[in-house]
Amino acid sequence: KLQAVLFDLDGVITDTAKYHFIAWKQMAEGIGITIDSEFNESLKGIDRMQSLERILIHGHQEQRYSQAEKEQLAQAKNDEYVALLASLAPEDAYPGIKELLQELKDNGVPAVIASASKNAPLILDALQLTDAFQAIADPQGIPGKPAPDIFLRGAGLVGADPSCCIGIEDAQAGIEAIKAAGMYAVGVGEQRILGPSGADWVLPSTSGLTLRQLLAAAHME
Ligand code: UVW
C-alpha cells in the first residue's frame, strides 16, 4: 500500500530551470565561460556547488579558484537566482500539480519534497504550496542525487517504508536516486531528455495525473 509520494521540485512542481540557467549564465560569463541551454540540461537535479564544479570543468577552469572563491561565485549566482524567483506566483505550478496534491491530502497520503535545492521552502511559499506538503527533506549534509539519500530522508520524515513510496522526477540523476532508494520511479518529461533513465513509468507531463493512475501503475492499490 502506498505510504508517501516524494516530489522533486525543480522541473516537477514548477519550471525553475529557466531561472537557474539565466543566473548561471550570468555568473559564468563574468568569468569568461559560455554555457548554452543544452549544457544546462546536465545541471538538472544537481546541487549548487556540484553545478558550479561542472561549469568550471566545462570552461577548463577547474583548478583556478580557491574554495572561498567558489563559494563567492555560487553566492553571486544564488543572489541573482533568488532575485529572479521574486516573479514566481501560484499559477506557475505545473499543470495538474495542485490537483494531485489535493487528492493526496484528501486520501491521507503524505506528499514530501525531495529536492537538492536549499531554496525549496522559498519556492513553495511563492507558489502557495507549503501546506500541501507534509515534509521537506533537508539536502544539507547528505550526498546529492543520484545517491538515494534525499529520498530516504524524505521517506523517513513521514515514517514511510521506501518500497511503499513513489518518487516523481524530471532528471536522470533524480530517477537514479529514486531507484537506488528502492522506490517506484515516475519520470516526467520528454523521453528524449530522460533517455534510458530506468524510470518505471514515463509521462509527458503531470497534467491530469491522478492518485488512481499512480496506484495502478505502481501496483499499490
Ligand atoms: C540547486 O541548484 C538544485 O539548488 P539551490 O536552489 O540550492 O541552488
mmCIF file of C-alpha atoms and ligand atoms in Angstrom:
data_model
loop_
_atom_site.group_PDB
_atom_site.id
_atom_site.type_symbol
_atom_site.label_atom_id
_atom_site.label_comp_id
_atom_site.label_asym_id
_atom_site.label_seq_id
_atom_site.Cartn_x
_atom_site.Cartn_y
_atom_site.Cartn_z
ATOM 1 C CA LYS A 1 0.000 0.000 0.000
ATOM 2 C CA LEU A 2 1.182 3.475 -0.878
ATOM 3 C CA GLN A 3 2.670 5.314 2.138
ATOM 4 C CA ALA A 4 4.065 8.526 0.562
ATOM 5 C CA VAL A 5 4.677 10.325 -2.708
ATOM 6 C CA LEU A 6 8.028 12.135 -2.951
ATOM 7 C CA PHE A 7 8.386 15.010 -5.386
ATOM 8 C CA ASP A 8 11.449 16.596 -6.865
ATOM 9 C CA LEU A 9 10.851 20.358 -7.023
ATOM 10 C CA ASP A 10 12.794 21.973 -9.892
ATOM 11 C CA GLY A 11 11.193 20.726 -13.107
ATOM 12 C CA VAL A 12 8.405 18.745 -11.411
ATOM 13 C CA ILE A 13 6.497 21.249 -9.272
ATOM 14 C CA THR A 14 7.485 24.313 -11.313
ATOM 15 C CA ASP A 15 9.860 25.361 -14.070
ATOM 16 C CA THR A 16 12.848 26.897 -12.290
ATOM 17 C CA ALA A 17 15.348 25.573 -14.884
ATOM 18 C CA LYS A 18 15.000 28.798 -16.881
ATOM 19 C CA TYR A 19 15.891 30.913 -13.814
ATOM 20 C CA HIS A 20 18.818 28.658 -12.876
ATOM 21 C CA PHE A 21 20.022 28.977 -16.490
ATOM 22 C CA ILE A 22 19.824 32.795 -16.570
ATOM 23 C CA ALA A 23 21.639 33.077 -13.227
ATOM 24 C CA TRP A 24 24.366 30.502 -14.032
ATOM 25 C CA LYS A 25 24.895 32.005 -17.488
ATOM 26 C CA GLN A 26 25.411 35.448 -15.980
ATOM 27 C CA MET A 27 27.880 34.139 -13.395
ATOM 28 C CA ALA A 28 29.733 32.036 -15.993
ATOM 29 C CA GLU A 29 30.021 34.905 -18.452
ATOM 30 C CA GLY A 30 31.527 37.011 -15.674
ATOM 31 C CA ILE A 31 34.483 34.582 -15.592
ATOM 32 C CA GLY A 32 34.660 34.040 -19.357
ATOM 33 C CA ILE A 33 32.712 30.781 -19.628
ATOM 34 C CA THR A 34 29.827 30.341 -22.076
ATOM 35 C CA ILE A 35 27.044 27.863 -21.332
ATOM 36 C CA ASP A 36 24.056 27.026 -23.525
ATOM 37 C CA SER A 37 20.646 25.557 -22.747
ATOM 38 C CA GLU A 38 21.796 22.066 -23.731
ATOM 39 C CA PHE A 39 24.608 22.232 -21.166
ATOM 40 C CA ASN A 40 22.009 23.471 -18.655
ATOM 41 C CA GLU A 41 20.213 20.111 -19.049
ATOM 42 C CA SER A 42 23.234 18.431 -17.442
ATOM 43 C CA LEU A 43 22.727 20.550 -14.290
ATOM 44 C CA LYS A 44 19.188 19.280 -13.625
ATOM 45 C CA GLY A 45 18.876 17.657 -10.233
ATOM 46 C CA ILE A 46 22.457 18.645 -9.352
ATOM 47 C CA ASP A 47 23.089 20.785 -6.271
ATOM 48 C CA ARG A 48 24.593 24.279 -6.272
ATOM 49 C CA MET A 49 28.289 23.525 -5.636
ATOM 50 C CA GLN A 50 28.276 20.493 -7.931
ATOM 51 C CA SER A 51 26.671 22.616 -10.661
ATOM 52 C CA LEU A 52 29.430 25.206 -10.232
ATOM 53 C CA GLU A 53 32.096 22.469 -10.479
ATOM 54 C CA ARG A 54 30.553 21.223 -13.729
ATOM 55 C CA ILE A 55 30.547 24.762 -15.169
ATOM 56 C CA LEU A 56 34.207 25.289 -14.214
ATOM 57 C CA ILE A 57 35.168 21.963 -15.820
ATOM 58 C CA HIS A 58 33.156 22.934 -18.929
ATOM 59 C CA GLY A 59 35.222 26.159 -19.116
ATOM 60 C CA HIS A 60 38.547 24.377 -18.310
ATOM 61 C CA GLN A 61 38.848 26.429 -15.106
ATOM 62 C CA GLU A 62 38.514 23.664 -12.533
ATOM 63 C CA GLN A 63 41.888 24.471 -10.971
ATOM 64 C CA ARG A 64 41.624 28.252 -10.965
ATOM 65 C CA TYR A 65 39.616 29.078 -7.836
ATOM 66 C CA SER A 66 40.042 28.503 -4.126
ATOM 67 C CA GLN A 67 37.176 27.069 -2.085
ATOM 68 C CA ALA A 68 36.387 30.558 -0.748
ATOM 69 C CA GLU A 69 36.268 31.978 -4.288
ATOM 70 C CA LYS A 70 33.994 29.150 -5.413
ATOM 71 C CA GLU A 71 31.660 29.936 -2.545
ATOM 72 C CA GLN A 72 31.582 33.578 -3.660
ATOM 73 C CA LEU A 73 30.760 32.556 -7.230
ATOM 74 C CA ALA A 74 27.966 30.265 -6.006
ATOM 75 C CA GLN A 75 26.663 33.032 -3.742
ATOM 76 C CA ALA A 76 26.588 35.524 -6.635
ATOM 77 C CA LYS A 77 24.636 33.035 -8.724
ATOM 78 C CA ASN A 78 22.200 32.370 -5.891
ATOM 79 C CA ASP A 79 21.619 36.098 -5.254
ATOM 80 C CA GLU A 80 20.669 36.524 -8.910
ATOM 81 C CA TYR A 81 18.543 33.342 -8.850
ATOM 82 C CA VAL A 82 16.623 34.417 -5.736
ATOM 83 C CA ALA A 83 16.005 37.838 -7.320
ATOM 84 C CA LEU A 84 14.533 36.108 -10.390
ATOM 85 C CA LEU A 85 12.331 33.916 -8.161
ATOM 86 C CA ALA A 86 10.538 37.046 -6.974
ATOM 87 C CA SER A 87 8.379 36.800 -10.111
ATOM 88 C CA LEU A 88 7.185 33.272 -9.183
ATOM 89 C CA ALA A 89 3.426 33.069 -8.441
ATOM 90 C CA PRO A 90 0.859 30.318 -7.668
ATOM 91 C CA GLU A 91 -0.112 29.998 -11.349
ATOM 92 C CA ASP A 92 3.471 28.922 -12.097
ATOM 93 C CA ALA A 93 2.930 25.459 -10.586
ATOM 94 C CA TYR A 94 2.937 22.905 -13.400
ATOM 95 C CA PRO A 95 -0.471 21.761 -14.706
ATOM 96 C CA GLY A 96 -2.059 19.063 -12.553
ATOM 97 C CA ILE A 97 0.240 19.531 -9.550
ATOM 98 C CA LYS A 98 -2.200 21.411 -7.329
ATOM 99 C CA GLU A 99 -4.993 18.927 -8.075
ATOM 100 C CA LEU A 100 -2.777 15.895 -7.457
ATOM 101 C CA LEU A 101 -1.559 17.335 -4.134
ATOM 102 C CA GLN A 102 -5.161 17.980 -3.076
ATOM 103 C CA GLU A 103 -6.123 14.413 -3.982
ATOM 104 C CA LEU A 104 -3.207 13.032 -1.944
ATOM 105 C CA LYS A 105 -4.243 15.156 1.029
ATOM 106 C CA ASP A 106 -7.903 14.061 0.721
ATOM 107 C CA ASN A 107 -6.756 10.447 0.775
ATOM 108 C CA GLY A 108 -4.300 10.826 3.661
ATOM 109 C CA VAL A 109 -1.212 10.124 1.539
ATOM 110 C CA PRO A 110 1.741 12.276 2.659
ATOM 111 C CA ALA A 111 3.405 14.399 -0.040
ATOM 112 C CA VAL A 112 7.104 15.127 0.560
ATOM 113 C CA ILE A 113 9.665 17.338 -1.204
ATOM 114 C CA ALA A 114 12.966 15.598 -2.034
ATOM 115 C CA SER A 115 14.988 18.326 -3.726
ATOM 116 C CA ALA A 116 18.664 19.265 -3.840
ATOM 117 C CA SER A 117 17.615 22.913 -3.613
ATOM 118 C CA LYS A 118 18.216 24.962 -0.491
ATOM 119 C CA ASN A 119 15.638 27.353 -1.963
ATOM 120 C CA ALA A 120 12.804 24.804 -1.777
ATOM 121 C CA PRO A 121 10.965 26.468 1.158
ATOM 122 C CA LEU A 122 11.140 29.867 -0.597
ATOM 123 C CA ILE A 123 9.800 28.440 -3.868
ATOM 124 C CA LEU A 124 6.941 26.556 -2.166
ATOM 125 C CA ASP A 125 5.950 29.746 -0.332
ATOM 126 C CA ALA A 126 5.893 31.707 -3.601
ATOM 127 C CA LEU A 127 3.679 29.020 -5.168
ATOM 128 C CA GLN A 128 1.490 28.948 -2.016
ATOM 129 C CA LEU A 129 2.044 25.185 -1.800
ATOM 130 C CA THR A 130 3.830 24.936 1.559
ATOM 131 C CA ASP A 131 0.751 23.491 3.276
ATOM 132 C CA ALA A 132 0.293 20.870 0.561
ATOM 133 C CA PHE A 133 3.427 19.068 1.740
ATOM 134 C CA GLN A 134 3.783 17.122 4.948
ATOM 135 C CA ALA A 135 7.579 17.486 4.915
ATOM 136 C CA ILE A 136 10.545 18.955 3.071
ATOM 137 C CA ALA A 137 13.706 16.831 3.195
ATOM 138 C CA ASP A 138 16.728 18.987 4.027
ATOM 139 C CA PRO A 139 19.530 18.402 1.454
ATOM 140 C CA GLN A 140 22.203 19.631 3.914
ATOM 141 C CA GLY A 141 24.913 17.153 4.867
ATOM 142 C CA ILE A 142 23.980 14.242 2.607
ATOM 143 C CA PRO A 143 25.302 13.149 -0.815
ATOM 144 C CA GLY A 144 23.417 14.619 -3.763
ATOM 145 C CA LYS A 145 21.452 12.733 -6.433
ATOM 146 C CA PRO A 146 21.989 10.149 -7.939
ATOM 147 C CA ALA A 147 22.667 8.963 -4.355
ATOM 148 C CA PRO A 148 19.381 7.849 -2.748
ATOM 149 C CA ASP A 149 19.866 9.819 0.496
ATOM 150 C CA ILE A 150 17.461 12.720 -0.094
ATOM 151 C CA PHE A 151 14.611 10.316 -0.977
ATOM 152 C CA LEU A 152 15.384 8.070 2.005
ATOM 153 C CA ARG A 153 15.498 11.109 4.297
ATOM 154 C CA GLY A 154 12.135 12.264 2.914
ATOM 155 C CA ALA A 155 10.516 8.869 3.469
ATOM 156 C CA GLY A 156 11.956 8.783 6.984
ATOM 157 C CA LEU A 157 10.382 12.145 7.843
ATOM 158 C CA VAL A 158 6.898 10.674 7.378
ATOM 159 C CA GLY A 159 7.739 7.178 8.649
ATOM 160 C CA ALA A 160 7.232 5.587 5.230
ATOM 161 C CA ASP A 161 8.814 2.340 4.017
ATOM 162 C CA PRO A 162 10.733 3.211 0.783
ATOM 163 C CA SER A 163 9.327 0.170 -1.003
ATOM 164 C CA CYS A 164 5.851 1.648 -0.438
ATOM 165 C CA CYS A 165 6.785 5.068 -1.886
ATOM 166 C CA ILE A 166 6.507 6.651 -5.309
ATOM 167 C CA GLY A 167 9.077 9.244 -6.433
ATOM 168 C CA ILE A 168 8.445 11.767 -9.217
ATOM 169 C CA GLU A 169 11.399 13.281 -11.098
ATOM 170 C CA ASP A 170 12.275 15.056 -14.338
ATOM 171 C CA ALA A 171 16.022 14.386 -14.366
ATOM 172 C CA GLN A 172 18.225 11.376 -14.957
ATOM 173 C CA ALA A 173 20.173 11.784 -11.703
ATOM 174 C CA GLY A 174 16.907 12.040 -9.771
ATOM 175 C CA ILE A 175 15.384 8.923 -11.298
ATOM 176 C CA GLU A 176 18.546 7.002 -10.470
ATOM 177 C CA ALA A 177 18.254 8.290 -6.889
ATOM 178 C CA ILE A 178 14.630 7.098 -6.604
ATOM 179 C CA LYS A 179 15.530 3.637 -7.921
ATOM 180 C CA ALA A 180 18.558 3.441 -5.617
ATOM 181 C CA ALA A 181 16.197 4.233 -2.710
ATOM 182 C CA GLY A 182 14.060 1.244 -3.707
ATOM 183 C CA MET A 183 11.036 3.330 -4.687
ATOM 184 C CA TYR A 184 8.758 3.302 -7.738
ATOM 185 C CA ALA A 185 10.067 5.956 -10.162
ATOM 186 C CA VAL A 186 7.841 8.161 -12.284
ATOM 187 C CA GLY A 187 9.735 10.222 -14.893
ATOM 188 C CA VAL A 188 8.081 13.396 -16.154
ATOM 189 C CA GLY A 189 9.144 14.936 -19.447
ATOM 190 C CA GLU A 190 10.314 14.075 -22.898
ATOM 191 C CA GLN A 191 11.673 10.569 -23.359
ATOM 192 C CA ARG A 192 14.429 12.200 -25.455
ATOM 193 C CA ILE A 193 15.679 14.100 -22.395
ATOM 194 C CA LEU A 194 15.050 11.384 -19.843
ATOM 195 C CA GLY A 195 16.823 8.831 -22.030
ATOM 196 C CA PRO A 196 17.334 5.307 -20.701
ATOM 197 C CA SER A 197 16.846 6.611 -17.190
ATOM 198 C CA GLY A 198 15.388 3.490 -15.672
ATOM 199 C CA ALA A 199 12.096 5.174 -14.774
ATOM 200 C CA ASP A 200 9.316 2.663 -14.165
ATOM 201 C CA TRP A 201 6.808 4.920 -15.904
ATOM 202 C CA VAL A 202 7.425 7.969 -18.122
ATOM 203 C CA LEU A 203 4.761 10.650 -18.538
ATOM 204 C CA PRO A 204 4.971 13.670 -20.841
ATOM 205 C CA SER A 205 3.542 15.902 -18.086
ATOM 206 C CA THR A 206 1.687 15.818 -14.763
ATOM 207 C CA SER A 207 -1.384 17.373 -16.372
ATOM 208 C CA GLY A 208 -4.396 15.234 -15.441
ATOM 209 C CA LEU A 209 -2.313 12.822 -13.328
ATOM 210 C CA THR A 210 -4.412 11.196 -10.612
ATOM 211 C CA LEU A 211 -3.713 9.171 -7.477
ATOM 212 C CA ARG A 212 -5.659 6.292 -9.033
ATOM 213 C CA GLN A 213 -3.309 6.247 -12.060
ATOM 214 C CA LEU A 214 -0.256 6.293 -9.798
ATOM 215 C CA LEU A 215 -1.598 3.434 -7.684
ATOM 216 C CA ALA A 216 -2.407 1.340 -10.754
ATOM 217 C CA ALA A 217 0.994 1.964 -12.385
ATOM 218 C CA ALA A 218 2.905 1.093 -9.208
ATOM 219 C CA HIS A 219 0.618 -1.851 -8.342
ATOM 220 C CA MET A 220 -0.029 -0.312 -4.938
ATOM 221 C CA GLU A 221 -3.847 -0.334 -4.909
HETATM 222 C C1 UVW B 1 20.007 23.639 -6.810
HETATM 223 O O1 UVW B 1 20.768 24.152 -7.608
HETATM 224 C C2 UVW B 1 19.231 22.433 -7.161
HETATM 225 O O2 UVW B 1 19.873 24.101 -5.586
HETATM 226 P P1 UVW B 1 19.860 25.608 -4.994
HETATM 227 O O3 UVW B 1 18.481 26.155 -5.284
HETATM 228 O O4 UVW B 1 20.112 25.332 -3.552
HETATM 229 O O5 UVW B 1 20.940 26.396 -5.661
#
